[in-house]
Coordinates of C-alpha atoms in Angstrom, one line a residue:
M21 CA -1.2 5.1 5.2
T22 CA -1.4 8.2 3.1
H23 CA -0.4 8.0 -0.6
R24 CA -1.5 11.6 -1.5
L25 CA 1.5 13.9 -1.5
L26 CA 2.1 17.7 -2.3
P27 CA 4.8 18.6 -4.9
C28 CA 7.8 20.2 -3.4
L29 CA 11.5 20.0 -4.3
I30 CA 14.4 21.7 -2.6
L31 CA 17.5 19.8 -3.5
A32 CA 20.1 20.5 -0.8
Q33 CA 23.9 19.9 -0.5
A34 CA 25.0 16.6 0.7
L35 CA 27.8 17.1 3.2
L36 CA 30.6 14.5 2.8
A37 CA 33.3 15.6 5.2
S38 CA 35.5 12.6 4.7
G39 CA 35.1 12.0 1.1
P40 CA 37.4 12.8 -1.9
A41 CA 37.8 16.5 -2.9
R42 CA 36.3 15.8 -6.3
A43 CA 33.2 14.4 -4.5
N44 CA 32.8 17.6 -2.4
D45 CA 33.1 19.8 -5.6
W46 CA 30.4 17.8 -7.3
L47 CA 28.1 18.0 -4.3
N48 CA 28.4 21.8 -4.2
N49 CA 27.7 22.0 -7.9
L50 CA 24.7 19.6 -7.4
A51 CA 23.1 22.0 -4.9
K52 CA 23.6 24.9 -7.4
Q53 CA 22.0 23.0 -10.3
A54 CA 19.0 22.0 -8.2
A55 CA 18.3 25.4 -7.0
N56 CA 18.0 26.6 -10.7
T57 CA 16.3 23.6 -12.2
A58 CA 12.6 22.6 -11.8
I59 CA 12.4 18.8 -12.5
Q60 CA 8.7 18.6 -11.5
Q61 CA 7.1 17.9 -14.8
T62 CA 3.6 16.8 -15.6
A63 CA 4.1 13.3 -17.4
R64 CA 1.5 11.2 -18.9
Q65 CA -0.1 8.6 -16.6
L66 CA 0.8 5.1 -17.5
G67 CA -2.2 2.9 -17.0
A68 CA -0.8 -0.6 -18.1
P69 CA -1.7 -3.2 -15.4
R70 CA 1.1 -4.4 -13.1
A71 CA 2.9 -7.4 -14.5
A72 CA 4.7 -10.3 -12.8
P73 CA 8.5 -9.7 -12.2
P74 CA 10.4 -11.0 -15.1
A75 CA 12.6 -14.1 -14.7
A76 CA 16.3 -13.5 -14.3
P77 CA 17.8 -13.6 -17.8
A78 CA 20.7 -15.7 -18.8
P79 CA 24.0 -14.1 -19.5
V80 CA 24.8 -13.3 -23.1
A81 CA 27.7 -15.5 -24.3
A82 CA 31.1 -13.7 -23.9
A83 CA 34.6 -14.4 -24.9
A84 CA 36.7 -16.5 -22.4
G85 CA 37.8 -14.2 -19.6
A86 CA 35.4 -11.4 -20.5
I87 CA 32.9 -9.9 -18.2
P88 CA 29.5 -11.5 -18.9
V89 CA 26.9 -8.9 -20.2
Y90 CA 23.3 -9.4 -19.2
P91 CA 20.2 -8.3 -21.1
A92 CA 18.6 -5.3 -19.6
P93 CA 16.0 -6.3 -17.1
A94 CA 12.5 -5.4 -18.1
I95 CA 11.1 -2.1 -16.9
V96 CA 7.3 -2.7 -16.8
P97 CA 5.3 0.6 -17.3
R98 CA 2.3 0.5 -15.0
A99 CA -0.1 2.7 -13.0
T100 CA 2.0 4.2 -10.1
R101 CA 1.0 3.7 -6.4
I102 CA 2.0 7.1 -5.2
T103 CA 0.6 10.4 -6.6
F104 CA 0.8 14.0 -5.3
D105 CA -2.4 16.0 -4.3
D106 CA -2.5 17.8 -7.6
G107 CA -2.4 14.4 -9.6
V108 CA 1.2 14.6 -10.7
V109 CA 3.0 11.1 -10.6
F110 CA 5.8 10.2 -8.3
H111 CA 8.1 9.3 -11.0
G112 CA 10.5 7.3 -9.0
D113 CA 7.9 4.8 -8.0
Y114 CA 9.0 2.3 -10.7
L115 CA 12.4 2.3 -9.2
A116 CA 11.1 1.6 -5.7
D117 CA 8.9 -1.2 -7.1
Y118 CA 11.8 -2.9 -8.9
W119 CA 13.7 -3.4 -5.7
S120 CA 10.6 -4.5 -3.7
R121 CA 10.5 -7.7 -5.9
P122 CA 11.7 -10.9 -4.4
D123 CA 14.1 -11.7 -7.2
P124 CA 15.3 -8.4 -8.9
V125 CA 18.0 -8.8 -11.5
T126 CA 21.1 -7.1 -10.0
R127 CA 23.6 -7.6 -12.8
G128 CA 24.7 -4.8 -15.0
T129 CA 23.8 -4.4 -18.7
T130 CA 27.2 -3.5 -20.0
P131 CA 30.8 -4.2 -19.0
D132 CA 30.9 -1.0 -17.0
R133 CA 27.6 -1.7 -15.3
D134 CA 28.5 -5.2 -14.5
A135 CA 32.0 -4.5 -13.1
P136 CA 32.2 -5.4 -9.4
G137 CA 32.1 -2.2 -7.2
H138 CA 34.6 -1.4 -4.5
V139 CA 32.9 -0.8 -1.2
I140 CA 34.3 0.9 2.0
G141 CA 32.2 -0.2 5.0
K142 CA 32.4 2.9 7.2
P143 CA 34.0 6.3 7.2
T144 CA 37.6 6.5 8.0
S145 CA 36.9 9.7 10.0
F146 CA 34.2 12.0 11.0
G147 CA 34.3 15.8 10.3
G148 CA 32.9 18.6 12.5
S149 CA 33.5 19.5 16.0
R150 CA 34.0 16.9 18.7
K151 CA 34.1 19.1 21.6
Y152 CA 30.5 18.4 22.7
P153 CA 29.8 15.6 25.2
G154 CA 28.2 12.6 23.5
T155 CA 29.9 12.8 20.1
A156 CA 31.7 9.6 20.5
D157 CA 28.5 7.8 21.4
L158 CA 26.6 9.4 18.5
Q159 CA 29.5 8.4 16.1
R160 CA 29.1 4.8 17.1
K161 CA 25.4 5.0 16.3
L162 CA 25.9 6.6 12.9
E163 CA 28.6 3.9 12.1
A164 CA 26.2 1.2 12.9
I165 CA 23.8 2.5 10.1
F166 CA 26.3 1.5 7.3
P167 CA 26.3 -2.2 7.6
R168 CA 22.5 -2.4 7.8
V169 CA 22.2 -0.2 4.6
L170 CA 24.9 -2.0 2.7
A171 CA 23.2 -5.3 3.2
H172 CA 20.2 -4.2 1.2
P173 CA 19.9 -6.3 -2.0
A174 CA 20.3 -3.3 -4.1
L175 CA 23.8 -2.6 -2.6
A176 CA 25.0 -6.0 -1.5
N177 CA 27.7 -7.2 -3.9
I178 CA 27.1 -4.1 -6.0
R179 CA 28.1 -4.0 -9.6
G180 CA 28.5 -0.9 -11.8
A181 CA 29.2 1.3 -8.9
S182 CA 31.6 1.8 -6.0
L183 CA 30.4 3.0 -2.5
R184 CA 32.1 5.5 -0.3
P185 CA 30.8 6.5 3.1
G186 CA 31.2 9.8 5.0
G187 CA 30.2 11.2 8.4
S188 CA 30.3 14.5 10.2
F189 CA 28.8 16.4 13.2
G190 CA 27.0 19.7 13.0
H191 CA 23.9 21.4 11.5
E192 CA 23.3 21.7 7.8
R193 CA 23.4 25.6 8.1
G194 CA 26.1 25.7 10.6
G195 CA 25.8 27.6 13.9
P196 CA 26.0 26.4 17.5
M197 CA 25.1 22.7 18.4
G198 CA 21.7 22.4 20.1
H199 CA 21.0 20.1 23.0
A200 CA 20.4 17.1 20.7
L201 CA 23.7 16.5 18.8
A202 CA 23.2 16.7 15.1
G203 CA 25.2 14.4 12.8
R204 CA 25.1 12.6 9.4
A205 CA 26.1 9.5 7.7
T206 CA 26.6 9.9 3.9
L207 CA 26.9 7.2 1.1
L208 CA 28.1 8.1 -2.4
A209 CA 27.6 5.7 -5.3
Y210 CA 30.1 6.3 -8.1
P211 CA 29.5 4.8 -11.5
I212 CA 32.4 2.7 -12.8
R213 CA 34.0 3.6 -16.1
L214 CA 36.5 0.9 -17.0
D215 CA 38.1 3.0 -19.8
D216 CA 38.8 5.9 -17.3
P217 CA 42.6 6.1 -16.8
D218 CA 41.7 7.2 -13.2
T219 CA 39.7 4.0 -12.5
R220 CA 41.4 1.9 -9.9
Q221 CA 41.2 -1.9 -9.7
F222 CA 41.7 -3.4 -6.3
P223 CA 43.2 -6.8 -5.4
D224 CA 39.9 -8.4 -5.0
G225 CA 38.9 -7.5 -8.6
S226 CA 36.6 -4.5 -7.6
Y227 CA 36.7 -1.1 -9.2
H228 CA 36.3 2.6 -8.3
S229 CA 36.1 5.5 -10.7
P230 CA 36.3 9.0 -9.2
G231 CA 33.9 11.6 -10.4
E232 CA 30.0 12.1 -9.9
G233 CA 27.4 9.9 -8.5
A234 CA 24.2 9.6 -6.5
V235 CA 24.0 10.3 -2.8
M236 CA 22.1 8.9 0.3
R237 CA 22.3 11.2 3.3
I238 CA 21.1 10.1 6.7
V239 CA 20.8 12.9 9.3
V240 CA 19.9 12.8 12.9
N241 CA 18.7 15.6 15.3
D242 CA 19.1 18.5 12.6
T243 CA 16.2 20.7 12.7
D244 CA 17.7 22.6 9.7
E245 CA 16.5 19.6 7.7
L246 CA 12.9 20.2 8.4
E247 CA 12.7 24.0 8.7
R248 CA 10.9 25.7 5.8
R249 CA 10.1 22.4 4.1
A250 CA 6.5 21.5 4.0
P251 CA 5.5 17.9 4.7
L252 CA 4.1 16.3 1.5
G253 CA 2.3 13.3 3.2
A254 CA 3.2 9.9 4.8
W255 CA 4.7 6.6 3.8
N256 CA 4.7 3.7 6.1
G257 CA 4.5 5.9 9.2
M258 CA 7.2 8.4 8.0
T259 CA 6.6 11.9 7.0
V260 CA 7.7 12.6 3.3
L261 CA 9.5 15.6 2.1
R262 CA 11.3 16.8 -1.1
D263 CA 9.2 15.4 -3.8
G264 CA 9.1 11.9 -2.4
Y265 CA 12.9 11.4 -2.1
M266 CA 13.2 12.3 1.6
F267 CA 11.7 10.5 4.7
V268 CA 11.5 11.8 8.3
I269 CA 11.6 9.0 10.8
P270 CA 10.5 10.1 14.2
N271 CA 11.7 8.7 17.6
T272 CA 9.6 11.0 19.6
E273 CA 5.9 11.5 20.4
R274 CA 6.2 15.1 19.8
P275 CA 4.8 16.4 16.4
L276 CA 7.3 17.4 13.8
Y277 CA 5.1 20.4 12.6
V278 CA 2.4 22.5 14.4
R279 CA 0.0 25.2 13.2
D280 CA 1.1 28.9 13.6
A281 CA -1.2 31.9 14.3
S282 CA -2.2 32.0 10.6
G283 CA -3.0 28.3 10.4
G284 CA 0.1 27.3 8.5
L285 CA 2.3 24.5 9.2
V286 CA 5.6 25.4 11.0
L287 CA 8.4 23.3 12.6
N288 CA 7.5 22.6 16.1
P289 CA 9.7 24.9 18.3
N290 CA 9.5 22.2 21.1
L291 CA 10.5 19.3 18.9
I292 CA 13.6 18.6 20.7
D293 CA 13.2 17.1 24.2
T294 CA 16.1 18.5 26.4
T295 CA 15.6 15.9 29.1
R296 CA 16.9 13.1 26.8
P297 CA 20.6 12.4 26.5
R298 CA 22.4 14.5 24.0
S299 CA 23.4 11.7 21.9
D300 CA 19.9 10.2 21.7
I301 CA 18.4 10.1 18.2
Q302 CA 15.1 12.0 18.5
F303 CA 14.4 12.0 14.8
M304 CA 16.3 11.0 11.6
T305 CA 15.9 12.0 7.9
V306 CA 17.0 9.9 4.9
Y307 CA 17.4 11.7 1.6
V308 CA 18.4 10.2 -1.8
G309 CA 19.5 12.7 -4.6
T310 CA 21.2 12.9 -7.9
T311 CA 21.8 15.4 -10.7
S312 CA 18.8 17.2 -12.3
S313 CA 19.5 15.5 -15.6
E314 CA 19.1 12.0 -14.0
H315 CA 15.9 13.1 -12.3
N316 CA 14.5 14.1 -15.8
E317 CA 15.4 10.5 -16.9
V318 CA 13.4 9.3 -14.1
V319 CA 10.4 11.4 -15.2
R320 CA 10.6 9.6 -18.6
Q321 CA 11.2 6.1 -16.9
R322 CA 14.5 5.9 -18.8
L323 CA 16.8 5.7 -15.8
H324 CA 17.4 1.9 -15.1
P325 CA 16.7 0.5 -11.6
T326 CA 20.3 -0.8 -11.4
S327 CA 21.8 2.6 -11.9
E328 CA 23.3 4.3 -8.8
F329 CA 20.2 6.5 -8.2
G330 CA 17.9 3.6 -8.9
R331 CA 19.6 1.4 -6.4
L332 CA 19.5 4.1 -3.7
V333 CA 15.8 4.8 -4.3
G334 CA 15.2 1.1 -4.0
V335 CA 17.0 1.2 -0.6
L336 CA 15.1 4.3 0.5
Y337 CA 11.6 2.8 -0.1
N338 CA 12.4 -0.9 0.9
T339 CA 14.1 -0.4 4.3
D340 CA 12.5 -0.6 7.6
W341 CA 14.0 2.7 8.8
R342 CA 11.9 2.8 12.0
T343 CA 13.4 -0.5 13.2
L344 CA 16.9 0.4 12.1
L345 CA 16.6 3.8 14.0
R346 CA 15.6 1.9 17.3
E347 CA 18.4 -0.7 16.7
V348 CA 21.2 1.7 16.3
N349 CA 19.8 4.2 18.9
D350 CA 19.5 1.6 21.7
P351 CA 21.7 -1.5 20.9
R352 CA 21.1 -4.4 23.2

């Protein structure tokens, strides 16, 4: 297992075909921010020894009927497990580590952060063209991803954020559909703001606040996701791209990248096997992103693991994506 990675960050737009208009506006703005903002900074190495997970704290006493406020779970500075080839730290490692613990504190640290989040289990519709044979089968596979992801401890019974799914067909940069159908499942995590007049409370007591949030984007069979993005290394048998926040999960024996005439790595032009069914998932990418300002907070280890982005990074690094891909692609 390789833990040596090359720094590379290309923050892309997260397509959310069935989400709110304000979410789409934010996603477009996020891509523009990322294109002009370099968040890869050289931070000091933290060499403190790894400490045992803290015990779950007791809630602070609150007035009758008030939402209990929990003390902030400890973030233990330590030497990171993952570094890039030039020695720069993978700053999100402390978030991944927090959610790998057997008993992470999941409660929020303020009334906003502790408010129960409203969760929609699957997209109400899928965007993009459905004219290609196999789209109904691929939609069933993409829909089957959501309950598996939402069951992760970082998202189950989530507090402090609501979750909104989306889905669509098509390639990231548009153009005709190739043999293997390309599609995506998107999950947006919106922070709850109890004092926002647009915040909605649902009959079950959960909340949703519109606006901005962190995104998880799971894409299948889209070679646009891989083209012009150099692999950074490997993690648990998956190729890593985008500064450690994107995995490529193969479902093929064909290499993702090959050497060109000059010796450089390029996308394998024969990656897609045209003898397989169109709806077969030949490879899948999983990407987690947020605003550049939150990325900078991660660099300083000031973004809390129970934040929206912290939770999604926890899911990214603590999910058996290879098994999940096999289960949804070939249900038995």
